[in-house]
Amino acid sequence: MKYQKIPEATIRRLSRYSRCLEEMEENGEKVVSSAQLANKCIVNAAQVRKDLAYFGEFGIRGVGYYVRDLLNNIKKILGLNKEWRMALIGVGNLGSSLLSYFQLMTTQDYLKQNYKVVASFDIDPPKVIGRVSEKLGKPVEVFHINKIKEVVKERRIEIGLITTPPSEAQSVADLLVEAEVKGILNFAPAQIIVPEGFEVKDVFFTTILDNLAYLLSN
Amino acid sequence: MKYQKIPEATIRRLSRYSRCLEEMEENGEKVVSSAQLANKCIVNAAQVRKDLAYFGEFGIRGVGYYVRDLLNNIKKILGLNKEWRMALIGVGNLGSSLLSYFQLMTTQDYLKQNYKVVASFDIDPPKVIGRVSEKLGKPVEVFHINKIKEVVKERRIEIGLITTPPSEAQSVADLLVEAEVKGILNFAPAQIIVPEGFEVKDVFFTTILDNLAYLLSN
DNA sequence: GGATGTGAAGTCGTTCACAGCT
DNA sequence: AGCTGTGAACGACTTCACATCC
């Protein structure tokens, strides 16, 4: 295999393959062919092979792929063989909802455990501390936003989750960049700009709803 | 303009344009060129023009687009000129979080108002009714899942939100299809299959996190 | 003059089809 | 014989470049 630029769609599918493989592993399946995996993930078999071929030769001709091996390889590729420490900024309604969701992740076993929110921030921390604490498990501390730089360093936080109103998203992103997180997951429906070298991914479910609304309006 | 298949990416961008145009309208801007809009949305100017050209000729050569007109046109295209009535199935942690988020939508003005959750369902309704009711505004009723067909009809529900554990996602989808909703927004990280004519969109933020993790692992 | 609308070119991703291993 | 790995064909989306119109 030669080096090539890897399509983003490939990475998204890898994530899907890993979910399917986890399920297969639980069912005690040892070997899987590209056709079977493709079938389960609703993609083309050649697509599966090509996606994997970007990263190496994981299969055995005439046989298929060993489920456990392939799963481990994909997890390594995706960077899921470590714990990602995250901070959440904006503990309003959406923020506190997500906080409790991520807390649940660490207790519920059908959810991945690779991501952990280890601190949260707001302009007005006291107003929300009660609500966040009430949930099961150790509550996530809410700091004042001006503590962000030191806490990110202290707690070795690599990812920031922006859950503020859209008007604040860019300035929060600037703070996160300054605090030297490596990536941002942006839930605020606003385009944010970060310097070269930082990564931002958007989660706008209103956009997806709009998409659905469009499809249903025909 | 001739008829052509419209790329899904075009629809997603339309949603983005509409957000930008809303902002511009609030700022009192009357006219916008494709270059300005493109700049604001971080896309190519030709892309903006091509996206719009799929649906008609909305601009004036030598001038640009009237902000208000274009916004109205885009909203009409996306089907945002009506209220979408939704049901949420699975009032666990994620579900109740989303419920309160959508409830907030109807009170907070920086969030769109086109989507409204008018009923929710669970296998064990009583366990959660308190938690959902506590939030501001009129609480969303929680019904037993076996009431789904009649409630969907009564309340004219068109979209179902699946927020159950992944293991239940497919059977819930089957129920929604039987109850004759038109589309599904699936938050449960599992591939679901629906008959021809139904639309499903997935919102897996673990997938997006995995994507981010991959980018940060290089 | 200036910005749109659009065919044509270019780029990127997917699918095919088969050579190459086991 | 069977399934992977991969060059080549295909298709889809994006960008360019310019004719068109205000």
XYZ file of C-alpha atoms (C1' of nucleotides) in Angstrom:
480
model
C 0.000 0.000 0.000
C 1.258 3.481 -0.953
C 0.659 6.611 1.077
C -2.429 8.563 0.099
C -4.619 11.234 1.581
C -7.308 9.516 3.602
C -10.904 10.592 2.983
C -12.791 11.808 5.991
C -15.612 9.471 5.033
C -13.219 6.577 5.520
C -12.599 7.631 9.123
C -16.317 7.883 9.784
C -16.796 4.373 8.408
C -13.933 3.047 10.511
C -15.861 4.223 13.533
C -18.863 2.322 12.262
C -16.840 -0.828 11.585
C -15.507 -0.726 15.117
C -19.018 -0.642 16.543
C -20.043 -3.617 14.402
C -16.916 -5.552 15.272
C -17.483 -4.966 18.967
C -20.901 -6.474 18.604
C -19.499 -9.438 16.680
C -16.848 -10.012 19.271
C -19.499 -10.119 21.992
C -21.314 -12.731 19.921
C -18.183 -14.806 19.865
C -17.574 -14.472 16.116
C -13.911 -15.043 15.335
C -13.553 -14.331 11.617
C -15.361 -11.961 9.295
C -15.156 -11.328 5.555
C -15.309 -7.885 3.999
C -18.654 -8.878 2.507
C -20.134 -9.764 5.903
C -18.856 -6.635 7.566
C -20.028 -4.526 4.631
C -23.425 -6.085 4.843
C -23.726 -5.329 8.533
C -22.575 -1.733 8.120
C -24.591 -1.156 4.955
C -21.675 -0.288 2.702
C -19.944 -1.829 -0.309
C -17.522 -4.727 0.308
C -14.835 -3.165 -1.863
C -15.244 -0.038 0.204
C -14.446 -1.941 3.378
C -11.319 -3.420 1.869
C -10.178 -0.107 0.425
C -10.790 1.715 3.711
C -8.670 -0.804 5.572
C -6.009 -0.861 2.874
C -5.215 2.787 3.600
C -3.697 1.642 6.877
C -2.216 -1.762 6.213
C -2.957 -5.361 5.324
C -5.114 -6.705 8.095
C -6.758 -9.645 6.340
C -5.826 -13.084 5.115
C -6.622 -13.913 1.505
C -9.044 -16.732 1.149
C -10.091 -16.342 4.790
C -11.091 -12.854 5.895
C -10.243 -10.821 8.977
C -9.833 -11.930 12.571
C -12.480 -9.977 14.454
C -10.411 -9.234 17.550
C -7.296 -8.279 15.610
C -9.143 -6.041 13.223
C -10.992 -4.320 16.042
C -7.758 -3.629 17.885
C -6.155 -2.291 14.752
C -9.059 0.023 14.001
C -9.095 1.298 17.574
C -5.413 2.040 17.345
C -5.912 3.875 14.055
C -8.715 5.983 15.485
C -6.766 6.761 18.634
C -9.240 4.962 20.865
C -6.575 3.045 22.731
C -6.224 5.909 25.181
C -8.491 8.004 27.371
C -9.375 11.442 26.047
C -9.743 14.078 28.733
C -12.219 16.801 27.902
C -13.530 20.099 29.230
C -17.030 21.384 28.666
C -17.601 25.115 28.368
C -21.053 26.558 28.880
C -23.009 24.783 31.594
C -26.423 26.004 30.493
C -29.190 23.731 29.426
C -27.456 21.920 26.597
C -24.190 21.842 28.521
C -25.550 20.274 31.671
C -27.514 17.783 29.607
C -24.368 16.709 27.828
C -22.456 16.618 31.066
C -24.814 14.101 32.572
C -24.785 12.147 29.337
C -21.019 11.876 29.375
C -21.099 10.983 33.058
C -23.471 8.200 32.185
C -20.986 6.970 29.609
C -18.585 6.086 32.355
C -21.159 3.986 34.196
C -23.174 2.423 31.377
C -21.324 -0.268 29.491
C -23.007 -0.005 26.104
C -21.352 3.356 25.707
C -17.709 3.849 24.945
C -15.389 4.742 27.788
C -12.664 6.531 25.891
C -13.997 10.001 26.514
C -14.201 11.660 29.884
C -15.235 15.162 30.876
C -12.905 16.133 33.713
C -13.865 19.799 34.139
C -16.495 22.293 33.097
C -16.611 26.068 32.878
C -19.135 28.877 32.890
C -19.213 32.652 33.357
C -21.420 32.156 36.374
C -20.453 28.832 37.990
C -22.570 28.925 41.198
C -25.856 29.083 39.345
C -25.490 25.605 37.996
C -23.363 23.636 40.394
C -26.381 22.154 42.133
C -27.975 20.852 38.986
C -24.833 19.155 37.754
C -24.017 17.581 41.106
C -27.376 15.945 41.538
C -26.641 13.216 38.987
C -25.151 9.837 39.733
C -21.433 9.390 40.181
C -18.809 11.923 41.084
C -20.018 15.306 39.827
C -17.919 17.301 37.387
C -16.579 20.489 38.911
C -17.726 23.785 37.419
C -15.028 26.447 37.274
C -15.201 30.096 36.345
C -14.217 30.561 32.731
C -11.183 32.649 33.692
C -9.631 29.568 35.296
C -9.607 27.736 31.993
C -5.921 28.000 31.165
C -4.633 26.670 34.468
C -7.215 23.896 34.756
C -6.555 22.680 31.217
C -2.898 22.405 32.066
C -3.385 20.837 35.506
C -5.855 18.246 34.318
C -4.143 17.530 31.015
C -7.233 18.340 28.960
C -6.946 17.793 25.233
C -10.453 18.388 23.911
C -12.880 21.231 24.542
C -16.636 20.928 24.133
C -18.331 24.228 23.314
C -21.911 24.275 24.568
C -22.456 28.001 24.930
C -24.942 30.093 22.961
C -23.639 30.657 19.422
C -22.773 34.295 20.117
C -20.102 33.185 22.597
C -18.721 30.282 20.571
C -15.880 32.133 18.863
C -14.542 33.805 21.990
C -14.662 30.512 23.876
C -12.823 28.871 20.980
C -10.149 31.567 21.247
C -9.756 30.823 24.958
C -9.462 27.102 24.264
C -6.821 27.709 21.631
C -4.907 29.901 24.043
C -5.202 27.240 26.736
C -3.633 24.844 24.230
C -6.226 22.137 23.924
C -5.707 20.151 20.732
C -9.231 19.868 19.405
C -12.709 21.275 19.773
C -16.113 19.699 19.462
C -18.496 22.547 18.768
C -22.164 22.149 19.683
C -23.000 25.847 19.268
C -24.569 26.422 15.842
C -21.997 28.963 14.686
C -19.001 28.702 12.398
C -15.837 29.112 14.436
C -12.353 29.772 13.160
C -9.176 28.435 14.718
C -5.514 28.687 13.725
C -3.802 26.124 11.546
C -2.999 22.997 13.547
C -6.118 22.984 15.684
C -9.007 20.738 14.819
C -12.689 21.586 15.092
C -15.643 19.316 14.487
C -19.194 20.577 14.556
C -22.196 18.787 15.997
C -25.189 20.745 14.804
C -28.211 18.617 15.101
C -30.414 21.403 13.897
C -28.559 21.105 10.602
C -29.375 17.415 10.484
C -32.979 18.140 11.368
C -33.098 20.730 8.588
C -31.768 18.055 6.297
C -34.527 15.698 7.359
C -37.138 18.440 7.005
C -35.971 19.011 3.445
C -36.263 15.336 2.552
C -39.739 15.167 4.049
C -40.918 18.290 2.237
C -40.757 16.739 -1.226
C -31.829 25.709 -14.743
C -32.387 22.041 -15.614
C -33.427 19.377 -13.160
C -30.596 17.497 -11.522
C -30.079 15.338 -8.497
C -29.260 17.582 -5.565
C -26.216 16.644 -3.485
C -26.856 16.151 0.185
C -23.924 18.443 0.920
C -25.831 21.208 -0.843
C -28.712 20.815 1.595
C -26.377 20.956 4.557
C -24.849 24.151 3.228
C -28.271 25.661 2.649
C -28.883 25.223 6.341
C -25.645 27.024 7.021
C -26.487 29.843 4.625
C -29.798 30.332 6.351
C -28.092 30.770 9.710
C -25.706 33.336 8.270
C -28.481 35.174 6.480
C -30.503 35.351 9.675
C -27.586 36.983 11.369
C -27.170 39.431 8.483
C -30.815 40.318 8.548
C -30.589 41.111 12.254
C -27.665 43.393 11.464
C -29.846 45.222 8.971
C -27.883 44.131 5.897
C -30.084 44.298 2.813
C -27.986 42.867 -0.017
C -25.285 40.234 -0.098
C -23.050 38.875 -2.861
C -22.166 35.225 -3.257
C -18.600 36.144 -2.343
C -19.628 37.755 0.941
C -21.914 34.910 1.917
C -19.271 32.365 0.923
C -16.726 34.158 3.014
C -18.967 34.141 6.046
C -19.844 30.464 5.654
C -16.296 29.455 4.765
C -17.083 27.973 1.370
C -16.324 28.806 -2.254
C -18.330 31.594 -3.921
C -19.063 29.469 -6.985
C -20.335 26.817 -4.634
C -22.866 29.230 -3.166
C -24.123 30.187 -6.605
C -24.286 26.591 -7.769
C -26.103 25.477 -4.629
C -28.722 28.156 -5.124
C -28.970 27.521 -8.855
C -30.314 24.036 -8.165
C -33.500 25.677 -6.966
C -33.928 28.790 -9.064
C -32.526 32.188 -9.890
C -32.623 34.177 -6.702
C -30.022 36.816 -7.459
C -29.660 39.902 -9.621
C -26.639 40.091 -11.896
C -24.349 42.929 -11.051
C -25.996 43.321 -7.650
C -26.220 40.171 -5.546
C -29.025 38.696 -3.454
C -31.575 40.440 -1.298
C -30.966 39.057 2.166
C -34.589 38.776 3.229
C -35.745 37.272 -0.058
C -32.962 34.748 -0.179
C -33.532 33.732 3.419
C -37.224 33.197 2.778
C -36.488 31.180 -0.321
C -33.987 28.960 1.461
C -36.379 28.392 4.339
C -39.070 27.392 1.901
C -36.683 24.988 0.152
C -35.657 23.381 3.442
C -39.239 23.080 4.623
C -38.686 25.429 7.535
C -41.778 27.473 6.803
C -43.853 25.112 8.916
C -43.712 23.633 12.392
C -42.445 20.070 12.642
C -44.100 18.018 15.342
C -41.881 15.368 16.861
C -41.979 12.485 19.307
C -39.053 11.366 21.411
C -38.714 7.698 22.263
C -36.537 6.624 25.170
C -36.675 9.017 28.115
C -33.464 7.863 29.740
C -30.529 10.099 30.346
C -29.874 11.193 26.791
C -33.575 11.403 26.055
C -34.492 13.633 28.966
C -31.491 15.820 28.245
C -32.624 16.320 24.695
C -36.179 16.887 25.826
C -35.180 19.789 27.993
C -32.981 21.092 25.238
C -35.846 21.101 22.767
C -38.108 22.658 25.351
C -35.570 25.405 25.742
C -35.705 25.949 21.998
C -39.246 27.155 22.290
C -38.341 29.747 24.927
C -34.864 30.892 23.893
C -34.841 33.048 20.795
C -31.364 32.271 19.470
C -32.599 28.790 18.714
C -34.883 27.915 15.874
C -38.545 27.395 16.603
C -39.486 25.100 13.777
C -39.134 21.900 15.734
C -41.305 20.922 18.649
C -41.408 17.751 20.711
C -45.085 17.167 21.447
C -44.903 13.726 23.073
C -42.416 11.282 24.491
C -42.447 7.541 25.112
C -40.753 4.973 27.294
C -41.284 1.380 28.399
C -41.555 2.597 31.970
C -43.087 6.082 31.904
C -43.607 6.745 35.644
C -39.930 6.481 36.468
C -39.077 9.613 34.608
C -42.110 11.834 34.589
C -40.878 13.841 37.550
C -37.527 14.606 36.019
C -38.980 15.812 32.777
C -41.672 17.937 34.390
C -39.309 19.880 36.593
C -38.022 22.006 33.721
C -39.380 25.365 32.657
C -42.440 25.610 30.483
C -45.168 23.101 29.909
C -43.654 19.636 30.436
C -43.775 17.078 27.638
C -46.026 14.161 28.478
C -44.403 10.719 28.758
C -46.548 7.901 27.387
C -46.082 4.164 27.504
C -44.492 2.964 24.290
C -47.561 0.887 23.415
C -49.573 4.102 22.998
C -47.304 5.268 20.206
C -49.550 4.583 17.251
C -52.580 6.408 18.585
C -50.619 9.374 19.964
C -48.725 9.843 16.702
C -52.034 10.016 14.880
C -53.780 12.247 17.452
C -50.951 14.725 17.717
C -50.055 14.692 14.031
C -46.438 13.720 14.683
C -44.190 13.530 11.631
C -40.716 12.939 13.068
C -39.507 10.431 15.649
C -36.378 10.921 17.739
C -34.801 7.657 18.859
C -32.917 8.099 22.118
C -33.023 4.549 23.454
C -30.005 2.299 24.020
C -28.726 0.983 20.680
C -30.095 -2.489 21.302
C -33.659 -1.127 21.173
C -33.160 1.227 18.239
C -34.311 -1.109 15.483
C -37.499 -2.242 17.226
C -38.391 1.342 18.059
C -37.780 2.275 14.437
C -40.162 -0.504 13.390
C -42.825 0.905 15.719
C -42.330 4.396 14.328
C -42.647 3.126 10.777
C -45.829 1.311 11.711
C -47.163 4.451 13.384
C -46.539 6.220 10.074
C -44.190 8.973 11.035
C -42.375 10.293 7.973
C -38.838 10.541 9.248
C -36.532 9.483 12.049
C -33.643 11.203 13.732
C -31.595 8.451 15.316
C -29.387 9.273 18.303
C -28.757 5.628 19.239
C -25.395 4.523 17.865
C -26.758 1.648 15.809
C -27.522 1.241 12.131
C -31.260 1.017 11.637
C -33.111 -0.126 8.540
C -36.433 1.271 7.366
C -38.570 0.576 4.297
C -38.252 2.551 1.096
C -39.938 5.930 1.447
C -38.970 6.573 5.062
C -36.069 8.819 5.884
C -33.531 8.286 8.649
C -30.731 10.605 9.705
C -28.192 9.636 12.313
C -26.730 11.869 15.002
C -23.840 9.942 16.485
C -21.624 12.291 18.298
C -19.368 9.481 19.385
C -18.590 9.040 15.689
C -17.653 12.686 15.449
C -15.549 12.401 18.589
C -13.819 9.362 17.104
C -13.149 11.453 14.042
C -11.604 14.169 16.183
C -9.590 11.612 18.142
C -8.194 10.289 14.872
C -7.133 13.740 13.717
C -5.471 14.441 17.048
C -3.612 11.139 17.063
C -1.383 12.030 14.128
C -18.647 47.554 -14.124
C -19.915 43.999 -11.464
C -22.024 39.899 -9.855
C -24.881 36.075 -11.300
C -25.730 31.580 -13.640
C -23.581 27.675 -15.860
C -20.951 24.498 -19.095
C -16.540 22.470 -18.805
C -12.508 21.022 -16.235
C -10.725 19.235 -12.292
C -10.685 16.790 -7.980
C -12.148 13.486 -4.889
C -14.449 9.285 -3.460
C -16.689 4.887 -4.732
C -17.264 0.693 -7.276
C -15.636 -2.715 -10.429
C -12.931 -6.468 -11.751
C -9.247 -9.255 -11.405
C -4.485 -10.541 -10.127
C -2.333 -12.519 -6.196
C -2.142 -15.165 -1.850
C -3.439 -18.829 1.371
C -11.709 -22.381 -4.258
C -12.150 -18.250 -1.808
C -11.286 -13.732 -0.218
C -8.079 -10.025 0.045
C -5.617 -6.035 -1.966
C -5.505 -2.747 -5.704
C -5.158 -0.456 -10.393
C -8.471 1.254 -13.434
C -13.199 2.854 -14.565
C -16.750 5.299 -13.004
C -19.553 8.689 -10.788
C -20.252 12.651 -7.849
C -19.101 16.960 -6.098
C -16.313 21.194 -6.402
C -13.951 24.832 -8.675
C -12.863 27.443 -12.665
C -13.800 30.611 -16.169
C -16.607 33.157 -18.840
C -20.864 34.427 -21.270
C -24.907 36.799 -19.684
C -27.588 40.180 -17.843
C -28.670 44.228 -14.594
